[in-house]
Coordinates of C-alpha atoms in Angstrom, one line a residue:
Chain A
M1 CA -33.0 -36.7 -11.2
S2 CA -31.0 -33.9 -11.2
A3 CA -32.8 -30.5 -10.4
P4 CA -35.1 -29.2 -13.8
L5 CA -33.3 -26.7 -16.0
L6 CA -36.7 -25.3 -15.8
A7 CA -39.1 -25.1 -13.2
A8 CA -42.3 -23.3 -13.0
A9 CA -43.4 -23.1 -8.9
A10 CA -47.4 -22.1 -8.5
L11 CA -47.2 -19.6 -11.8
H12 CA -49.9 -17.8 -12.5
V13 CA -51.1 -15.6 -15.8
A14 CA -53.4 -12.9 -16.2
Y15 CA -55.0 -10.6 -18.8
D16 CA -57.3 -7.7 -17.1
G17 CA -57.9 -9.8 -14.1
I18 CA -59.1 -12.9 -15.8
L19 CA -56.6 -15.9 -14.9
A20 CA -55.8 -17.2 -18.3
V21 CA -53.2 -20.3 -16.0
Q22 CA -53.8 -20.9 -12.3
E23 CA -51.4 -22.4 -10.4
V24 CA -49.0 -24.2 -12.5
H25 CA -45.7 -26.3 -10.9
L26 CA -43.7 -27.4 -13.8
A27 CA -40.4 -28.9 -14.1
V28 CA -38.4 -29.5 -17.4
P29 CA -35.3 -31.5 -17.1
A30 CA -32.5 -31.1 -18.6
G31 CA -31.9 -32.9 -21.7
R32 CA -36.0 -33.9 -22.0
I33 CA -38.9 -33.3 -24.0
V34 CA -41.7 -32.5 -21.7
T35 CA -45.1 -31.8 -23.7
I36 CA -48.3 -29.8 -22.6
L37 CA -51.0 -30.9 -24.0
G38 CA -54.7 -29.5 -23.8
P39 CA -57.8 -27.5 -25.7
N40 CA -57.8 -24.9 -27.4
G41 CA -58.0 -21.6 -25.0
A42 CA -56.4 -24.0 -22.2
G43 CA -53.6 -21.5 -21.4
K44 CA -51.0 -23.0 -23.0
S45 CA -49.4 -20.5 -25.1
S46 CA -49.5 -18.3 -22.1
L47 CA -48.0 -20.9 -20.2
L48 CA -45.2 -20.5 -22.8
N49 CA -45.6 -16.6 -23.5
A50 CA -44.9 -16.0 -19.7
L51 CA -41.5 -18.1 -19.2
M52 CA -40.2 -16.7 -22.0
G53 CA -41.2 -13.1 -20.4
V54 CA -43.3 -11.6 -22.7
V55 CA -46.2 -11.2 -21.0
P56 CA -45.7 -10.6 -17.1
C57 CA -46.5 -13.3 -14.8
A58 CA -47.0 -14.0 -10.6
G59 CA -45.2 -17.0 -9.0
C60 CA -41.9 -18.2 -9.3
V61 CA -39.5 -19.5 -12.1
T62 CA -36.2 -20.5 -12.7
F63 CA -33.9 -21.7 -15.2
A64 CA -30.5 -22.7 -15.1
G65 CA -30.8 -22.5 -10.6
H66 CA -31.7 -18.2 -11.4
D67 CA -34.0 -17.1 -10.7
L68 CA -36.2 -14.9 -14.0
A69 CA -38.3 -12.8 -12.4
A70 CA -36.2 -9.6 -12.9
E71 CA -35.1 -10.7 -16.6
G72 CA -36.8 -9.5 -19.6
V73 CA -36.9 -11.1 -23.0
E74 CA -33.4 -10.0 -24.2
A75 CA -31.7 -11.5 -20.6
R76 CA -34.0 -14.8 -20.8
V77 CA -32.7 -15.4 -24.8
A78 CA -28.7 -14.7 -23.7
M79 CA -29.7 -17.3 -21.1
G80 CA -30.7 -19.6 -23.5
L81 CA -34.6 -20.0 -23.7
S82 CA -36.0 -19.6 -26.4
L83 CA -39.5 -19.4 -27.6
V84 CA -40.9 -20.0 -31.2
P85 CA -44.1 -18.7 -30.6
E86 CA -47.8 -20.0 -31.9
K87 CA -47.3 -17.3 -35.3
R88 CA -43.9 -17.5 -36.0
E89 CA -43.4 -14.1 -35.8
L90 CA -40.8 -14.0 -38.7
F91 CA -39.4 -11.3 -40.3
S92 CA -41.6 -11.5 -43.8
S93 CA -40.1 -9.3 -45.6
M94 CA -36.5 -10.4 -45.5
S95 CA -34.4 -13.4 -47.2
V96 CA -34.6 -17.0 -45.5
E97 CA -31.4 -16.3 -44.7
D98 CA -31.5 -13.0 -42.6
N99 CA -34.0 -14.2 -40.2
L100 CA -31.4 -17.1 -39.8
R101 CA -28.4 -14.9 -39.7
L102 CA -30.6 -12.6 -37.2
G103 CA -31.4 -15.0 -34.7
R104 CA -27.6 -15.2 -33.9
F105 CA -27.6 -11.3 -33.3
R106 CA -27.1 -11.6 -29.7
L107 CA -23.7 -13.8 -30.5
R108 CA -22.7 -11.2 -33.5
R109 CA -19.5 -10.6 -32.2
G110 CA -18.3 -14.7 -31.7
A111 CA -17.5 -16.7 -34.4
G112 CA -19.6 -19.7 -35.5
G113 CA -22.2 -18.2 -37.3
E114 CA -21.5 -20.0 -40.9
A115 CA -21.4 -23.5 -39.1
A116 CA -24.4 -22.5 -36.9
L117 CA -25.9 -21.5 -41.0
K118 CA -24.5 -25.3 -42.2
K119 CA -26.3 -26.9 -38.9
I120 CA -29.6 -25.5 -39.8
F121 CA -29.3 -26.2 -43.4
A122 CA -28.5 -29.9 -43.0
M123 CA -31.4 -30.0 -40.2
F124 CA -33.6 -28.5 -42.9
P125 CA -32.5 -28.9 -46.7
R126 CA -35.6 -26.8 -47.6
L127 CA -34.2 -23.5 -46.6
E128 CA -31.5 -23.9 -47.8
E129 CA -33.2 -24.2 -51.3
R130 CA -34.9 -21.2 -50.6
R131 CA -32.1 -19.0 -48.2
H132 CA -32.8 -15.9 -51.0
Q133 CA -36.8 -15.9 -50.8
Q134 CA -38.7 -13.9 -48.6
A135 CA -40.0 -15.4 -45.8
G136 CA -43.1 -14.2 -46.0
T137 CA -43.5 -16.4 -49.4
L138 CA -42.9 -19.9 -48.1
S139 CA -45.1 -22.1 -47.4
G140 CA -46.5 -23.0 -44.0
G141 CA -44.3 -26.0 -43.3
E142 CA -40.9 -23.7 -44.2
R143 CA -42.4 -20.9 -41.8
Q144 CA -42.1 -23.8 -39.2
M145 CA -38.7 -25.0 -39.7
L146 CA -38.0 -21.7 -40.2
A147 CA -38.7 -20.3 -37.0
M148 CA -37.4 -23.4 -35.4
G149 CA -33.9 -22.4 -37.7
R150 CA -34.0 -19.1 -36.3
A151 CA -34.5 -19.8 -32.8
L152 CA -31.5 -22.8 -33.0
M153 CA -29.3 -20.2 -34.5
G154 CA -29.2 -18.6 -30.8
E155 CA -28.0 -21.6 -29.6
P156 CA -30.2 -21.9 -27.0
R157 CA -30.2 -24.9 -24.1
L158 CA -34.3 -24.2 -24.0
L159 CA -36.1 -24.6 -26.6
M160 CA -39.9 -24.1 -26.4
L161 CA -42.1 -24.8 -29.3
D162 CA -46.1 -23.3 -29.5
E163 CA -47.9 -26.0 -31.4
P164 CA -45.4 -26.7 -34.1
S165 CA -47.4 -28.5 -35.9
L166 CA -50.5 -26.0 -36.2
G167 CA -51.9 -26.1 -39.6
L168 CA -49.6 -28.3 -41.6
A169 CA -49.9 -31.5 -43.2
P170 CA -49.5 -35.2 -41.8
L171 CA -46.1 -35.5 -43.5
V172 CA -44.8 -32.2 -42.3
V173 CA -45.6 -32.6 -38.9
R174 CA -43.5 -35.9 -38.6
D175 CA -40.6 -33.7 -40.3
I176 CA -40.9 -31.8 -37.6
L177 CA -41.3 -33.8 -34.7
E178 CA -38.5 -36.0 -36.3
A179 CA -35.9 -32.2 -36.3
V180 CA -37.5 -31.8 -32.6
A181 CA -36.7 -35.5 -31.3
R182 CA -33.3 -35.1 -32.7
L183 CA -32.3 -31.4 -30.8
R184 CA -33.0 -33.5 -27.6
D185 CA -30.5 -36.7 -28.8
A186 CA -28.4 -33.4 -29.9
G187 CA -28.4 -32.2 -26.0
V188 CA -31.5 -29.6 -26.5
S189 CA -34.2 -29.5 -24.4
I190 CA -37.2 -28.7 -25.5
L191 CA -40.8 -28.0 -24.0
L192 CA -43.4 -28.6 -26.5
V193 CA -46.8 -27.5 -26.4
E194 CA -49.4 -28.8 -28.6
Q195 CA -52.7 -30.1 -30.2
N196 CA -51.6 -32.9 -31.7
A197 CA -51.8 -35.0 -28.6
R198 CA -51.3 -38.3 -30.0
A199 CA -48.0 -36.9 -32.1
A200 CA -46.7 -35.0 -29.5
L201 CA -46.7 -38.1 -27.2
R202 CA -45.2 -40.7 -29.4
I203 CA -41.8 -38.3 -28.8
A204 CA -42.1 -36.9 -25.2
D205 CA -40.3 -38.3 -21.9
Y206 CA -42.8 -36.6 -19.8
G207 CA -46.5 -34.8 -20.3
Y208 CA -48.6 -32.0 -18.3
V209 CA -52.5 -31.6 -19.2
L210 CA -53.6 -28.2 -18.9
E211 CA -57.8 -27.0 -18.9
G212 CA -58.6 -24.2 -17.9
G213 CA -55.7 -22.9 -16.9
R214 CA -54.8 -25.4 -14.6
V215 CA -52.5 -29.0 -14.6
V216 CA -55.1 -31.8 -14.3
M217 CA -52.8 -34.5 -14.9
E218 CA -49.0 -35.5 -15.3
G219 CA -46.7 -38.3 -16.6
P220 CA -44.8 -39.9 -18.7
P221 CA -46.8 -40.7 -21.6
A222 CA -47.7 -44.2 -21.1
T223 CA -49.7 -43.1 -18.1
L224 CA -51.6 -40.2 -20.3
Q225 CA -52.1 -42.4 -23.0
A226 CA -53.9 -45.4 -20.6
D227 CA -56.3 -42.8 -18.8
G228 CA -59.6 -42.9 -20.8
R229 CA -61.1 -40.2 -19.0
I230 CA -58.5 -37.9 -20.2
I231 CA -57.9 -39.5 -23.3
E232 CA -61.9 -38.8 -23.9
S233 CA -62.1 -35.6 -22.6
Y234 CA -59.0 -33.5 -23.8
L235 CA -56.7 -35.4 -26.0
G236 CA -59.6 -36.5 -28.9
F237 CA -58.0 -39.9 -28.7
R238 CA -61.0 -42.1 -29.6
A239 CA -62.3 -39.7 -32.2
A240 CA -58.9 -40.0 -34.3
E241 CA -58.7 -43.1 -33.4
P242 CA -60.4 -45.6 -36.3
A243 CA -62.9 -48.0 -34.8
Chain B
M1 CA -45.0 30.7 -68.8
D2 CA -41.6 30.6 -70.9
L3 CA -39.6 27.0 -70.9
S4 CA -36.5 29.6 -68.8
I5 CA -39.1 29.8 -66.0
L6 CA -40.2 26.7 -66.1
L7 CA -36.7 24.8 -66.0
V8 CA -35.8 27.4 -62.7
L9 CA -39.4 25.9 -61.2
V10 CA -38.5 22.8 -61.8
Q11 CA -34.8 22.8 -60.1
D12 CA -36.4 24.7 -57.2
G13 CA -38.9 22.0 -56.8
I14 CA -36.2 19.2 -57.3
V15 CA -33.2 21.0 -55.0
N16 CA -36.5 21.6 -51.8
G17 CA -38.2 18.6 -53.3
A18 CA -34.3 16.5 -52.1
I19 CA -34.1 17.9 -48.7
Y20 CA -38.3 16.9 -48.1
G21 CA -37.2 13.4 -49.3
L22 CA -34.5 13.5 -46.5
L23 CA -36.7 14.2 -43.9
A24 CA -39.2 12.3 -44.5
L25 CA -36.6 8.9 -44.9
A26 CA -35.6 9.9 -41.2
L27 CA -39.3 9.9 -39.9
V28 CA -40.3 6.9 -41.5
I29 CA -36.9 5.3 -39.8
V30 CA -37.9 6.6 -36.5
F31 CA -41.4 5.7 -36.8
T32 CA -41.1 1.8 -38.3
V33 CA -38.2 1.1 -35.6
T34 CA -39.5 3.2 -32.9
R35 CA -43.3 4.0 -33.5
I36 CA -42.2 7.4 -32.7
I37 CA -44.3 10.1 -35.2
W38 CA -41.4 12.4 -34.5
V39 CA -42.4 16.1 -34.7
P40 CA -39.2 17.7 -33.4
I41 CA -37.4 16.9 -36.5
G42 CA -37.7 20.1 -37.6
E43 CA -36.2 21.4 -34.8
F44 CA -33.1 19.6 -35.8
V45 CA -33.1 20.9 -39.1
S46 CA -33.3 24.9 -37.6
F47 CA -30.8 24.0 -35.1
G48 CA -28.2 22.5 -37.3
A49 CA -28.3 25.3 -39.8
L50 CA -28.6 28.4 -37.4
T51 CA -25.1 26.7 -35.3
L52 CA -23.6 26.7 -38.1
A53 CA -24.7 29.8 -38.4
M54 CA -23.5 31.3 -35.3
L55 CA -20.6 29.5 -35.7
E56 CA -20.0 31.7 -39.1
A57 CA -20.8 34.3 -36.5
G58 CA -18.0 33.4 -34.0
Q59 CA -20.3 33.4 -31.2
M60 CA -21.1 30.5 -29.4
P61 CA -24.4 28.8 -30.3
G62 CA -26.9 27.6 -27.2
T63 CA -27.0 23.9 -28.6
V64 CA -23.7 23.1 -27.5
A65 CA -24.8 23.4 -23.7
L66 CA -28.5 21.8 -24.3
T67 CA -26.4 19.1 -26.0
A68 CA -24.3 19.2 -22.7
L69 CA -27.3 19.0 -20.3
L70 CA -29.1 16.4 -22.1
G71 CA -25.6 14.4 -22.6
L72 CA -25.9 14.4 -18.2
G73 CA -29.6 13.3 -18.8
A74 CA -29.4 10.7 -20.8
A75 CA -26.2 9.1 -19.0
A76 CA -28.7 9.2 -15.9
A77 CA -31.1 7.3 -17.9
R78 CA -28.9 5.0 -19.3
L79 CA -27.8 4.4 -15.8
W80 CA -31.4 4.0 -13.8
A81 CA -32.5 1.7 -16.8
A82 CA -29.9 -0.7 -16.3
R83 CA -30.0 -0.1 -12.2
A84 CA -31.1 -4.0 -12.0
R85 CA -27.4 -5.7 -13.2
L86 CA -24.5 -2.6 -13.2
T87 CA -21.4 -3.7 -13.6
P88 CA -17.9 -1.4 -13.6
A89 CA -17.8 -1.8 -16.9
G90 CA -21.7 -1.4 -17.8
V91 CA -21.6 2.1 -16.1
A92 CA -18.3 3.6 -18.1
R93 CA -19.9 2.6 -20.9
C94 CA -23.1 4.5 -20.0
L95 CA -20.9 7.0 -19.5
L96 CA -19.2 7.3 -22.0
T97 CA -21.4 6.4 -24.9
A98 CA -23.3 9.7 -23.4
L99 CA -20.5 11.8 -23.0
L100 CA -18.5 11.3 -24.8
P101 CA -20.9 12.5 -27.9
A102 CA -21.4 15.8 -25.9
G103 CA -17.9 16.7 -25.2
L104 CA -16.2 16.0 -28.5
A105 CA -18.7 18.9 -29.6
A106 CA -18.0 21.4 -27.4
L107 CA -14.8 20.5 -28.1
L108 CA -15.2 21.3 -31.6
A109 CA -17.4 24.1 -31.3
W110 CA -14.6 25.8 -29.1
A111 CA -12.3 24.8 -31.6
C112 CA -14.1 26.2 -34.3
L113 CA -14.4 30.0 -32.6
A114 CA -10.6 29.5 -31.3
W115 CA -8.9 29.4 -34.4
G116 CA -11.6 30.0 -36.8
A117 CA -11.9 27.0 -39.4
P118 CA -12.8 26.2 -43.2
Q119 CA -16.7 26.2 -43.9
P120 CA -16.4 22.2 -43.9
L121 CA -15.2 21.7 -40.6
R122 CA -17.6 24.1 -39.1
I123 CA -20.5 22.0 -41.2
L124 CA -18.9 18.8 -39.4
A125 CA -19.1 20.9 -35.6
A126 CA -22.6 21.8 -36.4
L127 CA -23.2 18.0 -36.9
A128 CA -22.0 17.3 -34.6
I129 CA -23.2 19.1 -31.7
V130 CA -26.7 18.7 -33.1
T131 CA -27.2 15.7 -33.5
P132 CA -26.4 13.3 -30.6
M133 CA -29.5 15.3 -29.0
A134 CA -31.1 13.0 -31.2
P135 CA -30.5 10.1 -28.9
F136 CA -30.3 11.4 -26.0
L137 CA -34.2 12.9 -26.1
Y138 CA -34.7 8.9 -27.1
D139 CA -33.1 8.6 -23.9
T140 CA -34.3 10.3 -21.5
L141 CA -37.9 10.8 -22.8
Y142 CA -39.1 8.3 -25.2
R143 CA -37.1 4.6 -24.3
P144 CA -39.0 5.3 -20.1
M145 CA -42.0 5.0 -22.0
A146 CA -41.3 2.6 -25.0
G147 CA -44.5 0.4 -24.7
A148 CA -46.9 3.4 -24.3
S149 CA -49.4 3.6 -27.5
V150 CA -48.6 5.7 -30.7
L151 CA -50.6 8.3 -29.5
V152 CA -49.4 8.7 -26.6
L153 CA -45.6 8.9 -28.3
L154 CA -46.8 12.0 -30.3
I155 CA -48.0 13.6 -27.9
A156 CA -45.3 13.5 -26.0
S157 CA -43.4 14.8 -29.1
V158 CA -45.7 17.9 -29.7
A159 CA -44.8 18.7 -26.3
L160 CA -40.9 18.0 -26.9
H161 CA -41.4 20.2 -30.3
L162 CA -42.5 22.8 -28.6
A163 CA -40.0 22.9 -26.1
L164 CA -37.7 22.2 -28.4
Q165 CA -38.6 25.7 -30.5
G166 CA -38.8 27.9 -27.3
L167 CA -35.1 26.7 -26.8
G168 CA -34.3 27.9 -30.7
L169 CA -35.6 31.3 -30.0
I170 CA -33.9 31.6 -26.3
F171 CA -30.6 30.3 -28.5
F172 CA -30.9 32.3 -31.9
G173 CA -33.5 35.0 -31.3
A174 CA -35.8 36.4 -33.6
E175 CA -34.1 37.1 -36.9
G176 CA -33.3 34.5 -39.2
S177 CA -29.5 33.2 -40.7
R178 CA -28.3 32.5 -44.2
T179 CA -24.8 30.5 -44.1
E180 CA -22.1 30.5 -46.5
S181 CA -22.4 28.6 -49.9
L182 CA -20.0 25.6 -50.2
A183 CA -19.7 26.2 -53.6
D184 CA -20.5 29.8 -55.2
S185 CA -20.0 29.0 -58.6
L186 CA -23.0 28.9 -61.5
L187 CA -23.3 26.2 -64.2
E188 CA -24.6 27.2 -67.2
I189 CA -26.9 24.6 -68.9
G190 CA -27.9 26.2 -71.5
P191 CA -31.2 28.0 -70.5
L192 CA -30.4 26.5 -67.6
L193 CA -28.7 28.8 -64.9
V194 CA -28.1 26.0 -61.9
T195 CA -26.2 27.0 -58.7
G196 CA -23.4 25.1 -57.1
Q197 CA -25.3 25.0 -53.9
S198 CA -28.4 22.8 -55.4
L199 CA -25.7 20.5 -56.9
I200 CA -24.4 20.0 -53.8
I201 CA -27.6 19.1 -52.6
L202 CA -28.6 17.0 -54.9
A203 CA -25.4 14.9 -54.5
V204 CA -25.7 14.5 -50.9
T205 CA -29.2 13.2 -50.7
L206 CA -28.0 10.8 -53.4
V207 CA -24.8 10.1 -51.2
L208 CA -27.3 9.2 -48.0
I209 CA -29.6 7.7 -49.6
A210 CA -27.3 5.6 -51.2
A211 CA -25.8 4.8 -48.0
L212 CA -28.6 3.9 -45.9
A213 CA -30.0 1.4 -48.9
L214 CA -26.2 -0.2 -47.8
F215 CA -27.6 0.0 -44.3
F216 CA -30.2 -1.3 -44.3
G217 CA -29.6 -3.7 -47.2
H218 CA -26.0 -5.2 -46.4
T219 CA -25.0 -5.1 -42.4
L220 CA -26.2 -6.8 -39.8
L221 CA -27.5 -4.1 -37.8
G222 CA -29.4 -2.7 -40.6
K223 CA -31.3 -5.5 -41.0
A224 CA -32.0 -5.5 -37.2
L225 CA -33.6 -2.3 -37.5
R226 CA -35.7 -3.5 -40.3
A227 CA -36.3 -7.0 -38.7
T228 CA -37.3 -4.7 -35.5
A229 CA -39.8 -2.3 -37.9
V230 CA -41.2 -5.6 -39.5
N231 CA -42.0 -7.8 -36.6
R232 CA -41.4 -6.5 -33.1
L233 CA -42.3 -10.0 -31.4
G234 CA -40.2 -11.2 -34.1
A235 CA -36.9 -8.5 -32.8
R236 CA -37.3 -9.3 -28.8
L237 CA -37.5 -12.6 -29.1
V238 CA -34.0 -13.3 -31.1
A239 CA -32.9 -10.1 -28.4
I240 CA -32.8 -7.8 -31.0
P241 CA -31.9 -5.0 -28.3
P242 CA -34.8 -2.0 -28.9
A243 CA -32.4 0.9 -27.1
L244 CA -30.2 -0.2 -29.7
C245 CA -32.1 0.2 -32.4
G246 CA -33.6 3.3 -30.7
H247 CA -30.2 4.9 -30.6
V248 CA -29.2 4.0 -34.4
A249 CA -32.6 5.3 -35.0
F250 CA -31.9 8.2 -33.8
T251 CA -29.3 9.5 -34.6
L252 CA -29.8 8.5 -38.2
A253 CA -32.9 10.7 -37.9
G254 CA -31.2 13.6 -36.3
G255 CA -27.8 14.0 -38.5
I256 CA -30.0 13.7 -41.7
A257 CA -32.5 16.4 -40.1
A258 CA -29.4 18.7 -39.1
L259 CA -27.9 18.0 -42.6
G260 CA -31.1 19.0 -44.4
G261 CA -31.2 22.5 -42.5
I262 CA -27.4 23.3 -43.3
L263 CA -27.8 22.4 -46.5
I264 CA -30.6 24.5 -46.9
S265 CA -29.5 27.4 -45.3
A266 CA -27.0 28.2 -47.9
T267 CA -30.1 28.9 -50.2
T268 CA -32.7 30.3 -48.2
T269 CA -32.7 32.0 -44.9
L270 CA -34.0 30.4 -42.0
Y271 CA -35.6 30.7 -38.5
Y272 CA -35.9 29.3 -35.5
D273 CA -39.5 27.8 -36.2
T274 CA -38.9 27.0 -39.9
G275 CA -37.4 23.9 -40.0
F276 CA -40.9 22.9 -38.3
L277 CA -43.0 23.9 -41.7
I278 CA -40.0 22.1 -43.5
A279 CA -40.6 18.8 -41.4
L280 CA -44.4 19.2 -41.8
K281 CA -43.6 18.7 -45.8
G282 CA -41.3 16.2 -44.7
F283 CA -44.5 14.4 -42.8
V284 CA -46.8 14.5 -46.0
A285 CA -43.6 13.1 -48.1
A286 CA -43.3 10.1 -45.3
V287 CA -47.7 9.8 -44.7
I288 CA -48.1 9.6 -48.8
G289 CA -45.5 6.0 -48.2
G290 CA -47.5 5.1 -45.4
L291 CA -45.0 5.8 -42.9
A292 CA -43.8 2.7 -44.3
S293 CA -42.1 2.8 -48.0
Y294 CA -38.5 4.7 -48.3
P295 CA -39.4 5.0 -52.3
L296 CA -43.1 6.3 -52.0
A297 CA -41.8 8.8 -49.7
A298 CA -39.1 9.8 -52.0
L299 CA -41.6 10.0 -54.7
G300 CA -43.9 11.8 -52.7
A301 CA -41.3 14.6 -51.8
L302 CA -39.8 14.9 -55.1
L303 CA -44.4 15.7 -56.0
I304 CA -44.4 18.3 -52.7
G305 CA -40.8 20.4 -54.0
L306 CA -42.4 20.6 -57.1
V307 CA -46.0 21.5 -56.3
E308 CA -44.1 24.0 -54.0
S309 CA -42.3 26.0 -56.6
F310 CA -45.2 25.6 -58.4
A311 CA -47.2 27.1 -56.3
A312 CA -45.0 30.0 -55.4
F313 CA -45.0 31.0 -58.9
N314 CA -48.7 30.8 -59.9
A315 CA -50.7 31.4 -56.5
S316 CA -48.1 33.0 -53.9
A317 CA -50.5 33.6 -51.5
F318 CA -52.1 29.7 -51.5
K319 CA -48.1 28.3 -51.7
E320 CA -48.6 26.4 -48.3
V321 CA -52.0 25.4 -48.9
L322 CA -51.5 23.9 -51.8
V323 CA -48.8 21.8 -50.5
F324 CA -51.1 20.5 -47.7
M325 CA -53.5 19.8 -49.5
I326 CA -51.8 16.8 -51.5
I327 CA -52.2 15.2 -48.1
I328 CA -56.1 15.3 -47.8
P329 CA -56.0 13.0 -51.3
V330 CA -53.4 11.1 -50.2
L331 CA -55.3 10.1 -46.9
L332 CA -58.5 9.3 -49.0
W333 CA -56.6 7.3 -51.1
R334 CA -54.9 5.6 -48.8
S335 CA -57.5 4.9 -46.7
W336 CA -59.5 3.4 -49.2
R337 CA -56.8 1.3 -51.1
M338 CA -54.7 -0.4 -48.4
P339 CA -56.9 0.6 -44.8
A340 CA -54.7 -1.2 -42.4
A341 CA -51.2 0.3 -43.7
L342 CA -51.2 3.0 -40.8
D343 CA -52.0 1.0 -38.3
E344 CA -49.5 -1.6 -38.7
G345 CA -47.3 -0.1 -36.1
E346 CA -50.3 -0.2 -33.5
E347 CA -50.4 -3.6 -31.9

């Protein structure tokens, strides 16, 4: 396997001296879906925010061979990293279309804006129906689609998704995760944080299990699904599986 | 009070309200985009008016030197901010964007004095001298402390206000000045005498409001500023540069304030510290709009203008007191109705 697109080594994130992420090693190969699983408060969001540069961290993060230590959020977006945060962080009083166009602000002087918009609307037809509606009036699933669409307008190489299925109906979750799988097939690498382990492992190529800020297990989906102890403690499969 | 007096008071109130409205809009732009309560906006009102007055009197205003100095400071600050990744093109851009406006201002001032210029050109020169100070001050003072709390940014603003007011006294002296009116004509509409200048003030205000609405509603840059105001983290995640938004917001606010000062200096005498009082009334109007809503702020400005003109006629000793007392019921009402509105920028 070639060098990974994104690699983190000995990553630590601390808030007011309390460690949220400790000693995490992680790699996302190009064109793959890597998922991070784990219970609430395991440090999953902190990890993504640190990789994006939204919160400070210690350790080494490289993207496409470049050290990210000195790079701010803006520079990381320019390199091709993009984060869809857990709270979506949409521009709620602006229209769906404006939200999408602003996702391309970095590339505003280049061509291809219309084509990119068309691609997003083809991927999420619901957004086209609501293109003039205010983002704040969308349903939960539409908001997630818009957040993903806005991130994709910037043509990222790696898309980081923080709990995209949070609070959504099962059918919508399926739609969103199918879209994620299609994105991977289109060449976008994905780092997917999920509490919904079963759904995430269905599309992922590799997984990490985070607990108390540490990686307690990693491997391909089959390995993770086979480990009874991990399943019971962190993934809640048994509870979800009908007897 | 008969009808003619009533009409005069209403006219006065509307004209002054228009100026307060412009300042309120400028304050809302700066606050929503950068979380800075921009107290020194009043100094820009004074600087604009008094710079024009000095150009009229054939003297070189001290603001030219200040703009040049701040331009140098801003260039240095920009280079420092970009020190991690400096390319020759980047260095040139840092220097040009800061030094070009300062050079242009000096050139215009010099041209006005050397050849004498018609009033519109002098107004343009005064705007070109005063406006760039706003983004320059953003670069040198506010940008290095961009992560600070609203309170710390406010304290910095107060300090800057005091410093600029002191400089204003040095530049322009303690005497007040008036400037030439652009239109001396008087218009008679029934019992009402309307001065040409007050029509100009209203027209400029309306054109500016329309232009701002176009800018924020229909250009990508304007939308980027709104996006930053609506969701700071979201704006960072789509790589809208905070510094770009800061520059645009401060340039708009500085220009609007200087123009406001220039407009009223033809109807009333302005001193080096008058701008602060005018800006405070603009601030009250902005607070009526929760420092967030443009239409509410504009309505508030109109209300303040009217209250002020009626207070000046009926109880002139209490004129300012009555105007500033408006803020108390407004704050009570706001904190009772929507307790979170003012704290939005603090998260």
